[in-house]
Short mmCIF file of C-alpha atoms in Angstrom, two decimals:
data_model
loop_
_atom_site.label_atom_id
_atom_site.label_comp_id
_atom_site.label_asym_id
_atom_site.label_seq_id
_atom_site.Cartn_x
_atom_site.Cartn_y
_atom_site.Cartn_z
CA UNK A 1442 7.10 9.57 33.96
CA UNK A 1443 3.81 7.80 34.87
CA UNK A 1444 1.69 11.14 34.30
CA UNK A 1445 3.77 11.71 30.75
CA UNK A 1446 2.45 8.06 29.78
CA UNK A 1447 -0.97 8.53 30.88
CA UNK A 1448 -0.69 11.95 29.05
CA UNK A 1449 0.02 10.35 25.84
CA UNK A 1450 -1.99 7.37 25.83
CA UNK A 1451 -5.14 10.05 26.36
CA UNK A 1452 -4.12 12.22 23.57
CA UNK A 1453 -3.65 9.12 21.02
CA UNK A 1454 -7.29 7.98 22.44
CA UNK A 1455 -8.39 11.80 22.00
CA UNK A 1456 -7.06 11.61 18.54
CA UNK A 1457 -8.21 8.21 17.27
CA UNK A 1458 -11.72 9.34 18.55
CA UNK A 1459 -12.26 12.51 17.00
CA UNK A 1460 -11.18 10.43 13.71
CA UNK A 1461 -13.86 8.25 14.19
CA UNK A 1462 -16.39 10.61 14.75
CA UNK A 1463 -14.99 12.92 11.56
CA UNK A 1464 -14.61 9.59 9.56
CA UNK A 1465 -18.63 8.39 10.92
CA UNK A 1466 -19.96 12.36 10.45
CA UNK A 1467 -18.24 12.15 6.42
CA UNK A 1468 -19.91 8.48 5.68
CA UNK A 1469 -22.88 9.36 6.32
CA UNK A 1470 -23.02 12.08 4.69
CA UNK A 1471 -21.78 10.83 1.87
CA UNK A 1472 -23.50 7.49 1.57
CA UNK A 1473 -25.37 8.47 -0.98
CA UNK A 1474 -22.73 9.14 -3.28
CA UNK A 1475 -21.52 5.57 -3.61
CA UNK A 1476 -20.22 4.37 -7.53
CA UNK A 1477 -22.65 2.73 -9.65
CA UNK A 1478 -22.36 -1.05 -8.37
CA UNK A 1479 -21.16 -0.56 -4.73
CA UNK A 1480 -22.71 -0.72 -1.83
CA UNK A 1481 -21.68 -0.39 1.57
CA UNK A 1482 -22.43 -2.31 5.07
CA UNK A 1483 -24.52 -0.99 7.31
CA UNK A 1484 -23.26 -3.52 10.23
CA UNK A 1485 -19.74 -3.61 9.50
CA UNK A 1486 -18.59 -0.63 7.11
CA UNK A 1487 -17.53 -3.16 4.09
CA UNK A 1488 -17.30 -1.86 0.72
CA UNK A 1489 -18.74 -4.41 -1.95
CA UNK A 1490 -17.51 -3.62 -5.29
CA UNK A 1491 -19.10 -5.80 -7.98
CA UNK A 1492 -17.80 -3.68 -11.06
CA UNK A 1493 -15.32 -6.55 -11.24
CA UNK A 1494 -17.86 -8.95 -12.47
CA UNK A 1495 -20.36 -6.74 -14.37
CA UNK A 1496 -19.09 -7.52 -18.38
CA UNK A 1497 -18.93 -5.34 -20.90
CA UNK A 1498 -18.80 -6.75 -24.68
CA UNK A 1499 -15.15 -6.27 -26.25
CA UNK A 1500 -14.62 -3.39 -28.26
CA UNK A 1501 -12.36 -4.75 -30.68
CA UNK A 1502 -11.62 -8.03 -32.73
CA UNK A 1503 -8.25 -7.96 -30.72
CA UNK A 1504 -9.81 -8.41 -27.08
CA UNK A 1505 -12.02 -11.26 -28.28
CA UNK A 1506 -9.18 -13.48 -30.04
CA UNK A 1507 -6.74 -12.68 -26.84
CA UNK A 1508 -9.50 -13.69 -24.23
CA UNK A 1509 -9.08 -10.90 -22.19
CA UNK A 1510 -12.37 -9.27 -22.32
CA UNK A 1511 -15.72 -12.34 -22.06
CA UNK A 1512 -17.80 -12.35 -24.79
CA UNK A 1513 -20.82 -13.84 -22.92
CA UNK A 1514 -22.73 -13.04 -19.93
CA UNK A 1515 -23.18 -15.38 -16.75
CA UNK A 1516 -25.02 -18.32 -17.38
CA UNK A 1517 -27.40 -20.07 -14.60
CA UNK A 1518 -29.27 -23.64 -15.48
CA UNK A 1519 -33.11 -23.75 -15.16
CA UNK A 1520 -33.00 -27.28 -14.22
CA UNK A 1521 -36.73 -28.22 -13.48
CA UNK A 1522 -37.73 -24.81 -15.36
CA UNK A 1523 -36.58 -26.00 -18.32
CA UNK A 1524 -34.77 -23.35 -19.63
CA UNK A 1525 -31.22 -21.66 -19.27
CA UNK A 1526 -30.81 -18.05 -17.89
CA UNK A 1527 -28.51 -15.23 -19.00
CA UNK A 1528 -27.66 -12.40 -16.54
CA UNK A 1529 -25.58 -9.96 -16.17
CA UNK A 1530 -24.39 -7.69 -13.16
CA UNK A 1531 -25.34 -4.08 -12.91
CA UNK A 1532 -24.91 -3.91 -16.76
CA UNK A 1533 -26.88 -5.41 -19.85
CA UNK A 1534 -26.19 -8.77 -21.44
CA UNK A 1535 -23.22 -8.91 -23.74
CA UNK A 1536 -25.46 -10.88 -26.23
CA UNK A 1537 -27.67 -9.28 -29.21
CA UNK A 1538 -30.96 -10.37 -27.90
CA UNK A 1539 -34.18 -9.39 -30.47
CA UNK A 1540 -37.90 -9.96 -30.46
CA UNK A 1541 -37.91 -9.54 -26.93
CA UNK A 1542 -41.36 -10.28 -25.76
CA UNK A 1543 -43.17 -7.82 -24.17
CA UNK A 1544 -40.12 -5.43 -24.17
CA UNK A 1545 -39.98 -2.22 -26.65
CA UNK A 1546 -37.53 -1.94 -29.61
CA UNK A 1547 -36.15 0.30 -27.27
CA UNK A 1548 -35.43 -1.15 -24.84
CA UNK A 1549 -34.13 -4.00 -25.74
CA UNK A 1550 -30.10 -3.49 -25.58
CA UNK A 1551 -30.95 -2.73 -21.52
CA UNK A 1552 -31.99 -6.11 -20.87
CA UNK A 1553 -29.79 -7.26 -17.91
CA UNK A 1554 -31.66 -10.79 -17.82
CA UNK A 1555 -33.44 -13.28 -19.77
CA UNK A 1556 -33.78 -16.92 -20.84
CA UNK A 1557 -35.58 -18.55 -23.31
CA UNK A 1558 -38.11 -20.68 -24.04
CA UNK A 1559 -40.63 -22.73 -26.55
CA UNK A 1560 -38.25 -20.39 -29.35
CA UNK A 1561 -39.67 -16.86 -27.24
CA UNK A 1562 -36.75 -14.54 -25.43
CA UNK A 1563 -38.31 -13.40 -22.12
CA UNK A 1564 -36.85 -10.44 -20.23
CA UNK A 1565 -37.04 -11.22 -16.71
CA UNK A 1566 -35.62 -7.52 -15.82
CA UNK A 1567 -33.81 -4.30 -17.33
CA UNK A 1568 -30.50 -3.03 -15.99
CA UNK A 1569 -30.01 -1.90 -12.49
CA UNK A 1570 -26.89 -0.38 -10.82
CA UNK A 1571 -27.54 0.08 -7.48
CA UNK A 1572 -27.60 -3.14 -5.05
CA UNK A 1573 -28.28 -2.78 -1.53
CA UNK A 1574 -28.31 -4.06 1.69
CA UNK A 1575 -31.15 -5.90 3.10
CA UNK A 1576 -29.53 -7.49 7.07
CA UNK A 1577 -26.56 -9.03 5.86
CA UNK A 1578 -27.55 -10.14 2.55
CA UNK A 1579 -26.21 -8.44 -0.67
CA UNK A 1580 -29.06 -8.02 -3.15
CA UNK A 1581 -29.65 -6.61 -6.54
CA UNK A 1582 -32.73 -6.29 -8.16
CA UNK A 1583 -34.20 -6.41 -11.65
CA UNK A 1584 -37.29 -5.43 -13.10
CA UNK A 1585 -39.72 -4.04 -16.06
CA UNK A 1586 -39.60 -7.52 -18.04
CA UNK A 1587 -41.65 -9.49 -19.83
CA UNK A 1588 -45.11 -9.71 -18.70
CA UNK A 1589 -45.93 -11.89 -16.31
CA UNK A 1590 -48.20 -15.16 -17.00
CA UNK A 1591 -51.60 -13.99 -17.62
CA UNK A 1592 -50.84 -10.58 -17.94
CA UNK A 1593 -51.38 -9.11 -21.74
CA UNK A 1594 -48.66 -7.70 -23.63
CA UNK A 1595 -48.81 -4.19 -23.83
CA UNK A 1596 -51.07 -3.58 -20.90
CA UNK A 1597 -49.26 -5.39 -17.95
CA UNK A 1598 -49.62 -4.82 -14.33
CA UNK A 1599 -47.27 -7.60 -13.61
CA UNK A 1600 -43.61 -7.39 -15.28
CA UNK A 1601 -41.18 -10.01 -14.43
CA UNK A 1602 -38.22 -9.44 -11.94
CA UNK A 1603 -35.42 -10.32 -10.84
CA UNK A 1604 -33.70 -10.94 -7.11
CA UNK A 1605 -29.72 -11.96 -7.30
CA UNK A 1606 -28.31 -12.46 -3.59
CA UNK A 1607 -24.57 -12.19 -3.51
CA UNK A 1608 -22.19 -14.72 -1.58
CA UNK A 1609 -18.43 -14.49 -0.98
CA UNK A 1610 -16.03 -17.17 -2.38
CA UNK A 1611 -12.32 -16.05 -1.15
CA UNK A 1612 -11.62 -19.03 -3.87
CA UNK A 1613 -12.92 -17.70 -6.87
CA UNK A 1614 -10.81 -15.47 -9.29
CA UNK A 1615 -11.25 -11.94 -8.89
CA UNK A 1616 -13.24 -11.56 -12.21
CA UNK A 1617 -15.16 -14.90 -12.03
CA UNK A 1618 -18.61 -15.24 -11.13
CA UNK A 1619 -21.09 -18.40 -10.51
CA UNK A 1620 -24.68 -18.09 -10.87
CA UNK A 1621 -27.31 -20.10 -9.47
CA UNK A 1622 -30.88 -20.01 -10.35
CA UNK A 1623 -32.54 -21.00 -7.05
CA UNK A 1624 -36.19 -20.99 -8.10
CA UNK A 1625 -39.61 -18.74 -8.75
CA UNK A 1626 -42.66 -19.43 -7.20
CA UNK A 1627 -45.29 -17.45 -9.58
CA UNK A 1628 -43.13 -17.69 -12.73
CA UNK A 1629 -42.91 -13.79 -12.34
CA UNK A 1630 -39.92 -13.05 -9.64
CA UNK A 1631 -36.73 -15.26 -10.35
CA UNK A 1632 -34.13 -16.19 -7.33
CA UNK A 1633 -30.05 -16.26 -8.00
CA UNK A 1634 -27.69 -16.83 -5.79
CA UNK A 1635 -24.30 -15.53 -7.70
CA UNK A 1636 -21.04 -16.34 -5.66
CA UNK A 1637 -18.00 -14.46 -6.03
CA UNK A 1638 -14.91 -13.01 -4.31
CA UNK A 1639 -16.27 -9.64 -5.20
CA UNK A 1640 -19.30 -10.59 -2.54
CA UNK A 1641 -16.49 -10.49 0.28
CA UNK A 1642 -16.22 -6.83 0.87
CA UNK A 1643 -12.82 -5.03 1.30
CA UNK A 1644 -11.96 -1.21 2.70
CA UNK A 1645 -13.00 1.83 0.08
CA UNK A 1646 -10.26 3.73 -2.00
CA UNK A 1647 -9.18 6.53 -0.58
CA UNK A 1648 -10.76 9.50 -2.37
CA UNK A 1649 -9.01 12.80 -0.64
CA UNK A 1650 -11.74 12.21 2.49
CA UNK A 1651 -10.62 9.24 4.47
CA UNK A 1652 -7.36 7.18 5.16
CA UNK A 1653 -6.13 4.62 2.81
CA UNK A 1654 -5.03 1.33 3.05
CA UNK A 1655 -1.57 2.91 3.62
CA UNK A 1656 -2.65 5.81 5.78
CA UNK A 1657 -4.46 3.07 8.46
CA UNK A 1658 -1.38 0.88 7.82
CA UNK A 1659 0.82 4.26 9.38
CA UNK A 1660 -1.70 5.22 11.95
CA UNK A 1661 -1.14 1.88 13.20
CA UNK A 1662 2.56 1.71 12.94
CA UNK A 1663 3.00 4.97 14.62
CA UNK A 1664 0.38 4.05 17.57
CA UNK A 1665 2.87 1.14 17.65
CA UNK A 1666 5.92 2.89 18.23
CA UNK A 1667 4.72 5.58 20.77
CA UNK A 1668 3.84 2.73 22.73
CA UNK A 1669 6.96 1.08 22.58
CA UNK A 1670 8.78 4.24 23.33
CA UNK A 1671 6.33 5.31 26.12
CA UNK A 1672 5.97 1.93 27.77
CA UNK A 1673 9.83 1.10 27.34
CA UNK A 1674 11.41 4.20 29.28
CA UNK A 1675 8.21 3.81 31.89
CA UNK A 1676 9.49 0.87 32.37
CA UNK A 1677 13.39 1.48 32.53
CA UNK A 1678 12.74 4.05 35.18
CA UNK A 1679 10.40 2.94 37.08
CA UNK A 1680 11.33 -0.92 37.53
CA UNK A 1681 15.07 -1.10 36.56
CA UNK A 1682 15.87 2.29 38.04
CA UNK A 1683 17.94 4.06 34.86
CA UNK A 1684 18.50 7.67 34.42
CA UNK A 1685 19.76 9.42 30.97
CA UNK A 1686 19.82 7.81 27.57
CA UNK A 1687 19.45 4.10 29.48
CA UNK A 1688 15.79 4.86 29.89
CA UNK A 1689 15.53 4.23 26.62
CA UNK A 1690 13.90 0.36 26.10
CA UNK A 1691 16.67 -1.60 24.18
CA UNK A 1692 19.22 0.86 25.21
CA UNK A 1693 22.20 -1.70 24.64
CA UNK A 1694 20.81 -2.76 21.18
CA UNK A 1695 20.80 0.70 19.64
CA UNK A 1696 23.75 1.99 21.28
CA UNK A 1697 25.62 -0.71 19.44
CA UNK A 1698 23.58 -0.20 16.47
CA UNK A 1699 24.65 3.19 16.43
CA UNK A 1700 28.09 2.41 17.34
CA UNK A 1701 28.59 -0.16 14.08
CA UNK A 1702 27.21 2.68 11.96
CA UNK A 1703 29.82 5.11 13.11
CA UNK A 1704 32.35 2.66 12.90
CA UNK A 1705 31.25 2.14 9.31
CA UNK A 1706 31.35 5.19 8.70
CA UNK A 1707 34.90 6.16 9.87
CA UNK A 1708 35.76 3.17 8.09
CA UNK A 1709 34.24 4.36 5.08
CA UNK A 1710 35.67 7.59 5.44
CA UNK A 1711 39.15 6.66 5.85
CA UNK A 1712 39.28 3.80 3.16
CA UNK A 1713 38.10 7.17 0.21
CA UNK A 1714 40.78 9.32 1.97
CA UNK A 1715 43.20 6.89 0.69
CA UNK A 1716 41.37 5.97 -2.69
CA UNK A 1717 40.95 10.09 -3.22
CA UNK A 1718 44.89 11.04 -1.85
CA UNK A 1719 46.88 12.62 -4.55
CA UNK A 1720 50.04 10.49 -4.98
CA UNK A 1721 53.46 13.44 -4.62
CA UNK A 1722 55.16 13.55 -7.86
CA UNK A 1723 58.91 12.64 -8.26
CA UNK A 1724 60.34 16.14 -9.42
CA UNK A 1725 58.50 17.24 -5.89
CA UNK A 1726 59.99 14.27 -3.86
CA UNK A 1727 63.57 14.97 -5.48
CA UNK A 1728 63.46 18.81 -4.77
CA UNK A 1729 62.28 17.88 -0.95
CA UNK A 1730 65.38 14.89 -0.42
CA UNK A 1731 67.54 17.70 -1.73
CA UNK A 1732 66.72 20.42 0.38
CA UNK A 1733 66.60 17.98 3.20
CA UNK A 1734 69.95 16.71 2.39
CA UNK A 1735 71.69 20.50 2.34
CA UNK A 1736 70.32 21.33 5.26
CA UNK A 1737 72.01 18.12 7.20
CA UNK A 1738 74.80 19.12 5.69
CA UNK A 1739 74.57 22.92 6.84
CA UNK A 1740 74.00 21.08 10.25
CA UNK A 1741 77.62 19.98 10.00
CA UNK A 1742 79.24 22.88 8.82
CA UNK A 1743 77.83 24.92 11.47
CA UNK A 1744 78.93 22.44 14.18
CA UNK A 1745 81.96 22.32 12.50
CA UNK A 1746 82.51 26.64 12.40
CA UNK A 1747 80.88 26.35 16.19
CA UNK A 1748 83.85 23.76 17.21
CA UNK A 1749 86.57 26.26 15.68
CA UNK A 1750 85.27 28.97 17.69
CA UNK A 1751 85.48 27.10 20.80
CA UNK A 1752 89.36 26.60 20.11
CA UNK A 1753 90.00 30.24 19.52
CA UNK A 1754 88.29 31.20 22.51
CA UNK A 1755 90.34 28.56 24.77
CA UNK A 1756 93.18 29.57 23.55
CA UNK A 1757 92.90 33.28 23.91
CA UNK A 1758 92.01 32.65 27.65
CA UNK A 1759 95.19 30.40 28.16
CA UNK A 1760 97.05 33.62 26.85
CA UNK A 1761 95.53 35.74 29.26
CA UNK A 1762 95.64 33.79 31.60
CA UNK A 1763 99.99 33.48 31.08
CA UNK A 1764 99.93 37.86 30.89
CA UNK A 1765 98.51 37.75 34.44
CA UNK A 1766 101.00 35.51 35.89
CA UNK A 1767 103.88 37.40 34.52
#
């Protein structure tokens, strides 16, 4: 019993294994094929999905007057800068932003950031859908905005940019995002810090390639019970000395599991035989008492023709019986 363990234990170690590797050999050949706005941990194997807080303008009257769609980007305070920012995540601002400086005609409608200032809207990058991983920090940049301070319009070396760092909040709705402008040293590259429960990471959709949710959530469960089984009759056998069916672990507790069951179920049974049985009709019942009744009474009348013969036969004997003597 001890080598049939060991023998299963090494083939559920074999098989989780060669999952890995098939699972590790897949990512990373794959990796590059991530959705627009998701990224994926190099340390721990997260998914980050921020589609959940990249907005989208509503499409119809309908969705703005019910609330369900936002009909304005993310909003960070300048503070010190004196000004207000608008951003937006891996998508461009919901709001009809013109006279852009710096920016073509264009490309105006892909502005993903801007604020503005002294009556002037400056870009401070266009949209970007692919953040990445730099350590453990989740980053997203912007860039190709405005010219920078100093630069001139139109013949820029220096555009202005953007760098959002992502932070989870397990207590922020799943659609909800705060932004925080954290500062710019050169008035060129801008600093957010946007926190969100979309930051926390989660496991990746199964898409035909890898296990689910649910398919980990059975791998697991059926680990779990060929230990139990494994470990329970090893144990039965080897320690409390049973043969048969009682080396199964819990032997008494399914045994009268499965007796209660079959009791049910002759209970069950028995109770629709009854429900189901066809009640006998009178006409049937009266033909049956009177068959029943002239056969008794052809009982008697053959007892009765029996006892007459008996008396005929004694008393031929008797005669006989008187012819000898004489």
């Amino acid at each position: 019993m001890k080598s049939l363990a060991t023998s299963l234990l090494g083939f559920l170690l074999l098989l989780s294994a060669s999952h890995a590797s098939v699972y590790a050999a897949s990512d990373s050949t794959g990796s590059n094929a991530l959705p627009p706005c998701v990224a994926r941990s190099p340390t721990t194997g997260l998914y980050y999905d921020l589609n959940s807080i990249s907005l989208s303008p509503p499409k119809t009257k309908d969705e703005k007057l019910r609330g369900n769609i936002r009909d304005e980007s993310w909003h960070a305070k300048g503070h010190d800068y004196h000004a207000n920012f608008t951003i937006n995540v891996c998508a461009p601002v919901v709001e009809d932003i013109k006279d852009v400086v710096g920016v073509d005609r264009a490309r105006w409608q892909n502005v993903s950031a801007y604020y503005e200032k002294e009556g002037k809207t400056y870009s401070i990058g266009q949209q970007a859908s692919e953040p990445v991983f730099r350590g453990r920090k989740l980053v997203l940049n912007y860039t190709d905005g405005s010219p920078c301070a100093g630069e001139l319009i139109g013949n820029a070396s220096r555009t202005k940019s953007t760098i959002m760092s992502f932070l989870c909040d397990r207590d922020a709705p799943a659609h909800q995002a705060t932004a925080s402008f954290v500062g710019t040293m050169d008035q060129c590259t801008y600093f957010f810090e946007v926190r969100s429960s979309a930051a926390c990471g989660g496991v990746a959709p199964a898409d035909g390639q890898g296990l689910g949710p649910a398919g980990v959530f059975g791998v697991i469960a059926l680990i779990a019970v060929v230990a139990y089984l494994v470990g329970g009759c090893a144990y039965q056998r080897t320690v409390m000395h049973q043969r048969g069916w009682r080396q199964c672990p819990n032997y008494s507790l399914w045994a009268g599991m499965f007796d209660f069951v079959k009791d049910m179920f002759t209970i069950l049974g028995s109770s629709l035989g009854r429900v189901f049985r066809f009640k006998r009709s009178p006409a049937l019942g009266h033909t049956r008492s009177g068959s029943q009744r002239g056969g008794f009474i052809s009982a008697i009348g053959g007892r009765r023709n029996s006892g007459r013969d008996v008396d005929a036969e004694n008393r031929l004997i008797d005669q006989l019986d008187e012819e000898w003597e004489d």
